[in-house]
Every structure is written in C-alpha cells, then in structure tokens.
Amino acid sequence: MHVLITGGAGFIGSHLTRHLLDRGDTVSILDNLSTGSFANIEPFVANPRYHFAIDTLDNPLVLDRLASQADAIIHLAAAVGVQLVVERPTETIETNVLGTHAVLSAARRYRCRTLIASTSEVYGKGVKIPFSEEDDLLLGPSSRSRWSYAASKLLDEFLGLAAYREHALPVTVVRFFNTVGPGQTGRYGMVVPRFVRQALRGEEITVYGDGEQSRCFCHVYDTVNALASLLDQPDQTAGQIYNVGSRQEVTINQLAQEVIARAGTGSTIRYVPYSEAYAPGFEDMRRRVPDMTKLQTAIGWQATRNLGQILDDVIAYERARLALA
Ligand code: UDP
C-alpha cells in the first residue's frame, strides 16, 4: 500500500513511517517542519519506498500530487500541544481546520482511505470516566483560548464524518490519549519528556498544580500499531471514531516519582502553580481515561506496554541524546 502521512516528520508520524516501511508499504510524507524536524525523517530518505515533501497543507499542487499517488492518507499534521495552542490560537484554528479541509478534498478526488487524527482534548471537562466515543462533550468557553484546540479538532471530526456520509469516503477518526515515547519533544509542554530530561540533568521535577491530576500514557509503538491495523480494515471501521490510548491511569505525582526512581539521579519535586505554568485562567483536566472497548471490539487492539516500559524507553533515548549533545 502507498500511504501519505501528513505531519510525517513529527513524533507520531516518524514512528508510523518506520512501522509502515518495515511492513513493506510505500510512504510519502508532507510536513512543514513546524513542530516536526528533518532529523526525524533522515533515517528514511535513502529508502526507495520513501518520499518526502517539505511544504504546508495549503499548497494545493503538492497535496494533490501526493494524494494522487496514495492509496491511503493518515492526516496527523496539526498544531499540537496545549502550550502552543494557548500562545498561538489563530495558527491552531487555521492549521487544524483548513488543513483537514484540504486533505479531505484531495482524498475525495482520488478516493483515498483516510484516517483523521483527533485528540482526547475533545472530551474537555467531561466527568464521566472513562471517556467513551458516544459521550457528550463538555468544552469551556471560547474566551479561554485553550478550548480552540478541542473545538478545531472537533470540527475536523465533523468534516471527516461528513465526507464519509455524503461522499462515501472511507474516513476513520482516531482520538489520541497522551501518546508518548522516544523522540517526543518537550518544547510544547509534554510532561513525560520534560520530566525525564529534568531528572537526567538532576534538576527539580516541575509538577503543575497539586499533581493529583491523572493521565493514561500510551507508548507510541502501540499507537502506530493501532493506526496501521485501522488502515487495513476500512470496511469495519469507516465512518467511526475510536479512542486510541492506554487504560493504565497514573497521577502526575506518581509519574514524577516513577521517573525519579527509574532515572536514579536523585531529583526532587517542585510544585508550580498553574497560574505560573500556563496563562492566567488556564483549566487543566483532572482525569483523562479512555474507554477502549470500541477499538478492542473492532480490531482486537489494546496497548501492550506499561508505564515502566515507556519510561525506560524514553530515559534510554534521552540519555543517548544528552551524551551526544
Ligand atoms: N505537567 C506537569 N509538569 C510539566 C508539564 C506538564 O505537571 O512540566 C502536567 C500538566 O499540567 C498536565 C499533565 O502534566 O496535567 C499532562 O500534560 P501534557 O502537556 O503532557 O498533556 P495534556 O494531558 O495536558 O494534553
């Protein structure tokens, strides 16, 4: 299969590229290197089954050419990370909504199987745990720019499902829950690479709020496995939304302690008020846990790596990076 990955130079995109090339697919990627990097794609450029274009999604000629050659499109390109979203809301909304519109238009021209990446952020302030795909969604007010991310990704979901209903395009939406692993940048607030880097440098670990908020961290190797399986099963999964995540819930305090124990460098925890960590009025999610029944029933997938394995992989990667620096 020839797969076009938008955002293919990003964290998930580059792991997905490796996975698809390893199983024999041909991969093209389109990425503007805004949060992705050339270093992420360098290992693949000599592969004859790999092609890349460094460009934005608003170049219709490039997107059209790439889509015309592809059997499937996995649309990962997006403005990601809460910090970026709070700092640059206009860019977030435009990148996410106009980008998805452009991808779906190209996919329709060539009838590409399409996966649209969404996010657990769309569950917003929901309190019914675990979050399930048919739940009502509870977003905060538009005066708080953080919600522009969830709202823009939600519109992407509507666009994708509308393309399925109105044009019979085989679109599937995936909602990622805290995907982590080697190679993730800590630049945009992501907690796991930040804590690991702080621990390896012997710095204080910055826990925001009281640290009792919780998350479920999913290894990116498991995530890309789910994407590849979904790609192969359009008949069962087109027109559907699936959570993709782990069911292992940890508080940020537990995460900090686990990172300290595994890194073994004697860091201590420093509590940082939300008002200092983010813009004033920022609202954090207290708990975020996916209901994974739907994906497991559809394709038999579940996360296979636990938090310890994830942290060991990230620590090994970050140690190697520090040694090279
Ligand atoms: N967080 C933290 N310290 C940091 C970065 C993040 O305590 O240096 C917290 C953040 O407030 C949130 C959780 O870790 O409660 C996960 O943050 P991340 O940005 O990784 O993902 P989110 O789930 O917020 O999208």
mmCIF file of N, CA and C in Angstrom, residues 206-213 252-253 269-278 282 284 286:
data_model
loop_
_atom_site.group_PDB
_atom_site.id
_atom_site.type_symbol
_atom_site.label_atom_id
_atom_site.label_comp_id
_atom_site.label_asym_id
_atom_site.label_seq_id
_atom_site.Cartn_x
_atom_site.Cartn_y
_atom_site.Cartn_z
ATOM 1 N N THR A 206 9.192 19.588 37.682
ATOM 2 C CA THR A 206 8.159 20.623 37.831
ATOM 3 C C THR A 206 6.764 20.019 37.710
ATOM 4 N N VAL A 207 6.135 19.761 38.838
ATOM 5 C CA VAL A 207 4.759 19.235 38.842
ATOM 6 C C VAL A 207 3.800 20.418 38.922
ATOM 7 N N TYR A 208 2.896 20.513 37.967
ATOM 8 C CA TYR A 208 1.945 21.626 37.944
ATOM 9 C C TYR A 208 0.731 21.327 38.826
ATOM 10 N N GLY A 209 0.256 22.355 39.527
ATOM 11 C CA GLY A 209 -0.894 22.178 40.414
ATOM 12 C C GLY A 209 -0.499 21.293 41.593
ATOM 13 N N ASP A 210 -1.474 20.467 42.072
ATOM 14 C CA ASP A 210 -1.147 19.600 43.215
ATOM 15 C C ASP A 210 -0.628 18.231 42.776
ATOM 16 N N GLY A 211 -0.573 18.003 41.455
ATOM 17 C CA GLY A 211 -0.024 16.743 40.939
ATOM 18 C C GLY A 211 -0.981 15.573 41.057
ATOM 19 N N GLU A 212 -2.200 15.823 41.529
ATOM 20 C CA GLU A 212 -3.165 14.721 41.672
ATOM 21 C C GLU A 212 -4.020 14.544 40.413
ATOM 22 N N GLN A 213 -3.802 15.401 39.404
ATOM 23 C CA GLN A 213 -4.451 15.158 38.112
ATOM 24 C C GLN A 213 -3.851 13.883 37.511
ATOM 25 N N ILE A 252 0.067 12.612 38.144
ATOM 26 C CA ILE A 252 1.328 13.251 37.755
ATOM 27 C C ILE A 252 2.348 13.128 38.890
ATOM 28 N N ASN A 253 1.879 13.098 40.137
ATOM 29 C CA ASN A 253 2.798 12.824 41.262
ATOM 30 C C ASN A 253 3.429 11.439 41.124
ATOM 31 N N ILE A 269 10.941 17.021 43.726
ATOM 32 C CA ILE A 269 9.771 17.597 43.040
ATOM 33 C C ILE A 269 9.596 19.051 43.462
ATOM 34 N N ARG A 270 9.306 19.922 42.496
ATOM 35 C CA ARG A 270 8.922 21.310 42.818
ATOM 36 C C ARG A 270 7.512 21.532 42.283
ATOM 37 N N TYR A 271 6.613 21.981 43.140
ATOM 38 C CA TYR A 271 5.231 22.229 42.719
ATOM 39 C C TYR A 271 5.124 23.639 42.133
ATOM 40 N N VAL A 272 4.569 23.734 40.933
ATOM 41 C CA VAL A 272 4.440 25.015 40.238
ATOM 42 C C VAL A 272 2.949 25.316 40.077
ATOM 43 N N PRO A 273 2.476 26.454 40.582
ATOM 44 C CA PRO A 273 1.049 26.764 40.416
ATOM 45 C C PRO A 273 0.690 26.874 38.936
ATOM 46 N N TYR A 274 -0.540 26.500 38.595
ATOM 47 C CA TYR A 274 -0.976 26.588 37.191
ATOM 48 C C TYR A 274 -0.821 28.000 36.645
ATOM 49 N N SER A 275 -1.071 28.992 37.506
ATOM 50 C CA SER A 275 -1.020 30.381 37.035
ATOM 51 C C SER A 275 0.387 30.753 36.569
ATOM 52 N N GLU A 276 1.388 30.066 37.124
ATOM 53 C CA GLU A 276 2.771 30.322 36.702
ATOM 54 C C GLU A 276 3.120 29.486 35.466
ATOM 55 N N ALA A 277 2.590 28.267 35.432
ATOM 56 C CA ALA A 277 2.954 27.338 34.355
ATOM 57 C C ALA A 277 2.295 27.717 33.034
ATOM 58 N N TYR A 278 1.049 28.162 33.102
ATOM 59 C CA TYR A 278 0.300 28.492 31.894
ATOM 60 C C TYR A 278 -0.208 29.923 32.005
ATOM 61 N N PHE A 282 -6.005 29.299 33.135
ATOM 62 C CA PHE A 282 -5.875 28.005 32.469
ATOM 63 C C PHE A 282 -6.606 26.916 33.268
ATOM 64 N N ASP A 284 -6.913 22.866 33.772
ATOM 65 C CA ASP A 284 -6.331 21.561 33.462
ATOM 66 C C ASP A 284 -7.421 20.493 33.599
ATOM 67 N N ARG A 286 -8.701 17.117 35.140
ATOM 68 C CA ARG A 286 -8.388 16.394 36.370
ATOM 69 C C ARG A 286 -8.074 14.919 36.074
#
